[in-house]
Amino acid sequence: MTLFPVPKGPTMSLSNAILRGVSGAYLLQSGYGKKDLPTEAAAGLQQFAATGVPQFKEWDADTFGKFVAYSEMGIGAALLTPFVNKRLAGLALGAFSAGLLAMYFRNPDMTQEDGIRPTEAGTGLSKDAFLAAIAAALVVSK
Protein backbone atom coordinates (compact mmCIF):
# COMPACT_ATOMS: atom_id res chain seq x y z
CA MET A 1 0.00 0.00 0.00
CA THR A 2 1.33 3.39 -1.00
CA LEU A 3 0.78 6.58 0.86
CA PHE A 4 -0.04 8.54 -2.32
CA PRO A 5 -1.52 6.21 -4.95
CA VAL A 6 -1.24 7.41 -8.51
CA PRO A 7 -4.56 7.11 -10.32
CA LYS A 8 -4.50 4.99 -13.43
CA GLY A 9 -5.58 7.02 -16.42
CA PRO A 10 -5.62 6.43 -20.11
CA THR A 11 -2.23 5.79 -21.62
CA MET A 12 -1.00 7.43 -24.77
CA SER A 13 0.19 5.14 -27.55
CA LEU A 14 3.57 5.77 -29.12
CA SER A 15 1.95 6.58 -32.47
CA ASN A 16 -0.31 9.21 -30.88
CA ALA A 17 2.64 10.69 -28.98
CA ILE A 18 4.56 11.03 -32.24
CA LEU A 19 1.62 12.60 -34.10
CA ARG A 20 0.94 15.02 -31.27
CA GLY A 21 4.59 15.82 -30.57
CA VAL A 22 5.60 16.67 -34.11
CA SER A 23 2.53 18.72 -35.01
CA GLY A 24 2.35 20.34 -31.56
CA ALA A 25 5.97 21.46 -31.58
CA TYR A 26 5.59 22.79 -35.12
CA LEU A 27 2.50 24.86 -34.27
CA LEU A 28 3.92 26.11 -30.98
CA GLN A 29 7.06 27.36 -32.73
CA SER A 30 5.11 28.82 -35.64
CA GLY A 31 2.76 30.73 -33.32
CA TYR A 32 5.62 31.97 -31.15
CA GLY A 33 7.28 33.37 -34.25
CA LYS A 34 4.12 35.33 -35.11
CA LYS A 35 3.30 36.77 -31.70
CA ASP A 36 5.10 40.08 -32.29
CA LEU A 37 4.27 40.58 -35.96
CA PRO A 38 4.53 44.17 -37.17
CA THR A 39 1.21 45.61 -38.37
CA GLU A 40 2.27 45.46 -42.03
CA ALA A 41 3.15 41.76 -41.79
CA ALA A 42 -0.09 40.99 -39.92
CA ALA A 43 -2.04 42.86 -42.63
CA GLY A 44 -0.36 40.79 -45.36
CA LEU A 45 -1.13 37.57 -43.51
CA GLN A 46 -4.69 38.75 -42.97
CA GLN A 47 -5.19 39.57 -46.65
CA PHE A 48 -3.93 36.13 -47.63
CA ALA A 49 -6.08 34.39 -44.99
CA ALA A 50 -9.14 36.26 -46.26
CA THR A 51 -8.85 34.33 -49.54
CA GLY A 52 -9.87 31.24 -47.56
CA VAL A 53 -12.03 32.80 -44.87
CA PRO A 54 -13.50 36.09 -46.23
CA GLN A 55 -14.70 37.22 -42.77
CA PHE A 56 -11.08 37.92 -41.82
CA LYS A 57 -11.18 41.04 -44.05
CA GLU A 58 -13.33 42.71 -41.40
CA TRP A 59 -10.79 42.25 -38.60
CA ASP A 60 -8.19 44.73 -37.45
CA ALA A 61 -4.75 43.58 -38.72
CA ASP A 62 -3.10 43.57 -35.29
CA THR A 63 -6.00 41.67 -33.76
CA PHE A 64 -5.82 39.14 -36.57
CA GLY A 65 -2.07 38.70 -36.09
CA LYS A 66 -2.52 38.02 -32.38
CA PHE A 67 -5.42 35.66 -33.10
CA VAL A 68 -3.30 33.56 -35.45
CA ALA A 69 -0.29 33.53 -33.14
CA TYR A 70 -2.20 32.59 -30.01
CA SER A 71 -4.36 30.08 -31.88
CA GLU A 72 -1.27 28.28 -33.14
CA MET A 73 0.36 28.36 -29.71
CA GLY A 74 -2.82 27.18 -27.99
CA ILE A 75 -3.39 24.28 -30.38
CA GLY A 76 0.30 23.38 -30.20
CA ALA A 77 0.20 23.37 -26.41
CA ALA A 78 -2.97 21.25 -26.39
CA LEU A 79 -1.32 18.72 -28.67
CA LEU A 80 1.78 18.58 -26.46
CA THR A 81 -0.15 18.27 -23.20
CA PRO A 82 -0.74 14.56 -22.47
CA PHE A 83 -3.87 15.02 -20.35
CA VAL A 84 -5.72 16.86 -23.15
CA ASN A 85 -7.94 14.30 -24.85
CA LYS A 86 -6.50 13.26 -28.21
CA ARG A 87 -9.85 13.71 -29.95
CA LEU A 88 -10.26 17.23 -28.61
CA ALA A 89 -6.71 18.13 -29.64
CA GLY A 90 -7.36 16.50 -33.03
CA LEU A 91 -10.55 18.51 -33.53
CA ALA A 92 -8.72 21.76 -32.77
CA LEU A 93 -5.95 20.82 -35.19
CA GLY A 94 -8.55 19.81 -37.78
CA ALA A 95 -10.35 23.16 -37.58
CA PHE A 96 -7.06 25.02 -37.92
CA SER A 97 -5.86 22.92 -40.85
CA ALA A 98 -9.27 23.28 -42.55
CA GLY A 99 -8.75 27.04 -42.54
CA LEU A 100 -5.29 26.63 -44.05
CA LEU A 101 -6.56 24.30 -46.74
CA ALA A 102 -9.45 26.67 -47.51
CA MET A 103 -6.85 29.32 -48.32
CA TYR A 104 -5.08 26.82 -50.56
CA PHE A 105 -8.12 25.63 -52.49
CA ARG A 106 -9.83 29.04 -52.81
CA ASN A 107 -6.77 30.83 -54.17
CA PRO A 108 -6.32 30.06 -57.88
CA ASP A 109 -2.63 31.00 -57.72
CA MET A 110 -2.03 28.09 -55.31
CA THR A 111 -3.30 25.23 -57.48
CA GLN A 112 -2.76 24.09 -61.02
CA GLU A 113 -5.63 24.06 -63.51
CA ASP A 114 -7.07 20.89 -61.97
CA GLY A 115 -7.67 22.75 -58.70
CA ILE A 116 -5.86 20.05 -56.68
CA ARG A 117 -2.15 19.84 -57.45
CA PRO A 118 -0.08 22.73 -56.11
CA THR A 119 1.69 25.33 -58.16
CA GLU A 120 5.12 26.42 -57.03
CA ALA A 121 3.43 29.18 -55.02
CA GLY A 122 1.01 26.68 -53.48
CA THR A 123 3.51 24.08 -52.32
CA GLY A 124 3.99 25.74 -48.94
CA LEU A 125 0.27 25.59 -48.15
CA SER A 126 -0.41 22.23 -49.75
CA LYS A 127 1.75 20.56 -47.11
CA ASP A 128 -0.89 21.52 -44.57
CA ALA A 129 -2.81 18.51 -45.80
CA PHE A 130 -0.48 16.59 -43.49
CA LEU A 131 -1.85 18.52 -40.50
CA ALA A 132 -5.37 17.59 -41.59
CA ALA A 133 -4.33 13.94 -41.86
CA ILE A 134 -2.76 14.02 -38.38
CA ALA A 135 -5.96 15.61 -37.03
CA ALA A 136 -8.08 12.87 -38.59
CA ALA A 137 -5.80 10.17 -37.19
CA LEU A 138 -6.11 11.63 -33.67
CA VAL A 139 -9.89 11.90 -33.90
CA VAL A 140 -10.56 8.39 -35.21
CA SER A 141 -7.85 6.40 -33.41
CA LYS A 142 -8.89 4.06 -30.62
mmCIF file of N, CA and C in Angstrom, residues 12-21 79 86 137-138 141-142:
data_model
loop_
_atom_site.group_PDB
_atom_site.id
_atom_site.type_symbol
_atom_site.label_atom_id
_atom_site.label_comp_id
_atom_site.label_asym_id
_atom_site.label_seq_id
_atom_site.Cartn_x
_atom_site.Cartn_y
_atom_site.Cartn_z
ATOM 1 N N MET A 12 -1.130 6.927 -23.416
ATOM 2 C CA MET A 12 -0.995 7.428 -24.769
ATOM 3 C C MET A 12 -0.123 6.455 -25.555
ATOM 4 N N SER A 13 -0.599 6.048 -26.720
ATOM 5 C CA SER A 13 0.187 5.143 -27.549
ATOM 6 C C SER A 13 1.373 5.895 -28.138
ATOM 7 N N LEU A 14 2.377 5.166 -28.522
ATOM 8 C CA LEU A 14 3.567 5.766 -29.121
ATOM 9 C C LEU A 14 3.198 6.502 -30.410
ATOM 10 N N SER A 15 2.325 5.919 -31.214
ATOM 11 C CA SER A 15 1.951 6.581 -32.468
ATOM 12 C C SER A 15 1.236 7.911 -32.212
ATOM 13 N N ASN A 16 0.355 7.954 -31.218
ATOM 14 C CA ASN A 16 -0.305 9.214 -30.885
ATOM 15 C C ASN A 16 0.679 10.229 -30.323
ATOM 16 N N ALA A 17 1.628 9.778 -29.521
ATOM 17 C CA ALA A 17 2.637 10.688 -28.978
ATOM 18 C C ALA A 17 3.459 11.308 -30.106
ATOM 19 N N ILE A 18 3.793 10.512 -31.102
ATOM 20 C CA ILE A 18 4.564 11.033 -32.239
ATOM 21 C C ILE A 18 3.736 12.038 -33.028
ATOM 22 N N LEU A 19 2.493 11.691 -33.347
ATOM 23 C CA LEU A 19 1.624 12.602 -34.097
ATOM 24 C C LEU A 19 1.432 13.919 -33.347
ATOM 25 N N ARG A 20 1.179 13.827 -32.076
ATOM 26 C CA ARG A 20 0.944 15.023 -31.269
ATOM 27 C C ARG A 20 2.215 15.821 -31.060
ATOM 28 N N GLY A 21 3.328 15.125 -30.838
ATOM 29 C CA GLY A 21 4.587 15.816 -30.567
ATOM 30 C C GLY A 21 5.089 16.613 -31.752
ATOM 31 N N LEU A 79 -1.852 19.950 -28.106
ATOM 32 C CA LEU A 79 -1.316 18.716 -28.674
ATOM 33 C C LEU A 79 -0.182 18.156 -27.822
ATOM 34 N N LYS A 86 -7.032 13.260 -26.847
ATOM 35 C CA LYS A 86 -6.499 13.260 -28.213
ATOM 36 C C LYS A 86 -7.547 13.683 -29.231
ATOM 37 N N ALA A 137 -6.324 11.351 -37.887
ATOM 38 C CA ALA A 137 -5.800 10.172 -37.190
ATOM 39 C C ALA A 137 -6.046 10.265 -35.689
ATOM 40 N N LEU A 138 -5.882 11.459 -35.114
ATOM 41 C CA LEU A 138 -6.108 11.626 -33.668
ATOM 42 C C LEU A 138 -7.587 11.468 -33.322
ATOM 43 N N SER A 141 -8.612 7.502 -34.016
ATOM 44 C CA SER A 141 -7.852 6.398 -33.413
ATOM 45 C C SER A 141 -8.506 5.937 -32.116
ATOM 46 N N LYS A 142 -8.289 4.648 -31.826
ATOM 47 C CA LYS A 142 -8.886 4.058 -30.618
ATOM 48 C C LYS A 142 -8.060 4.342 -29.406
#
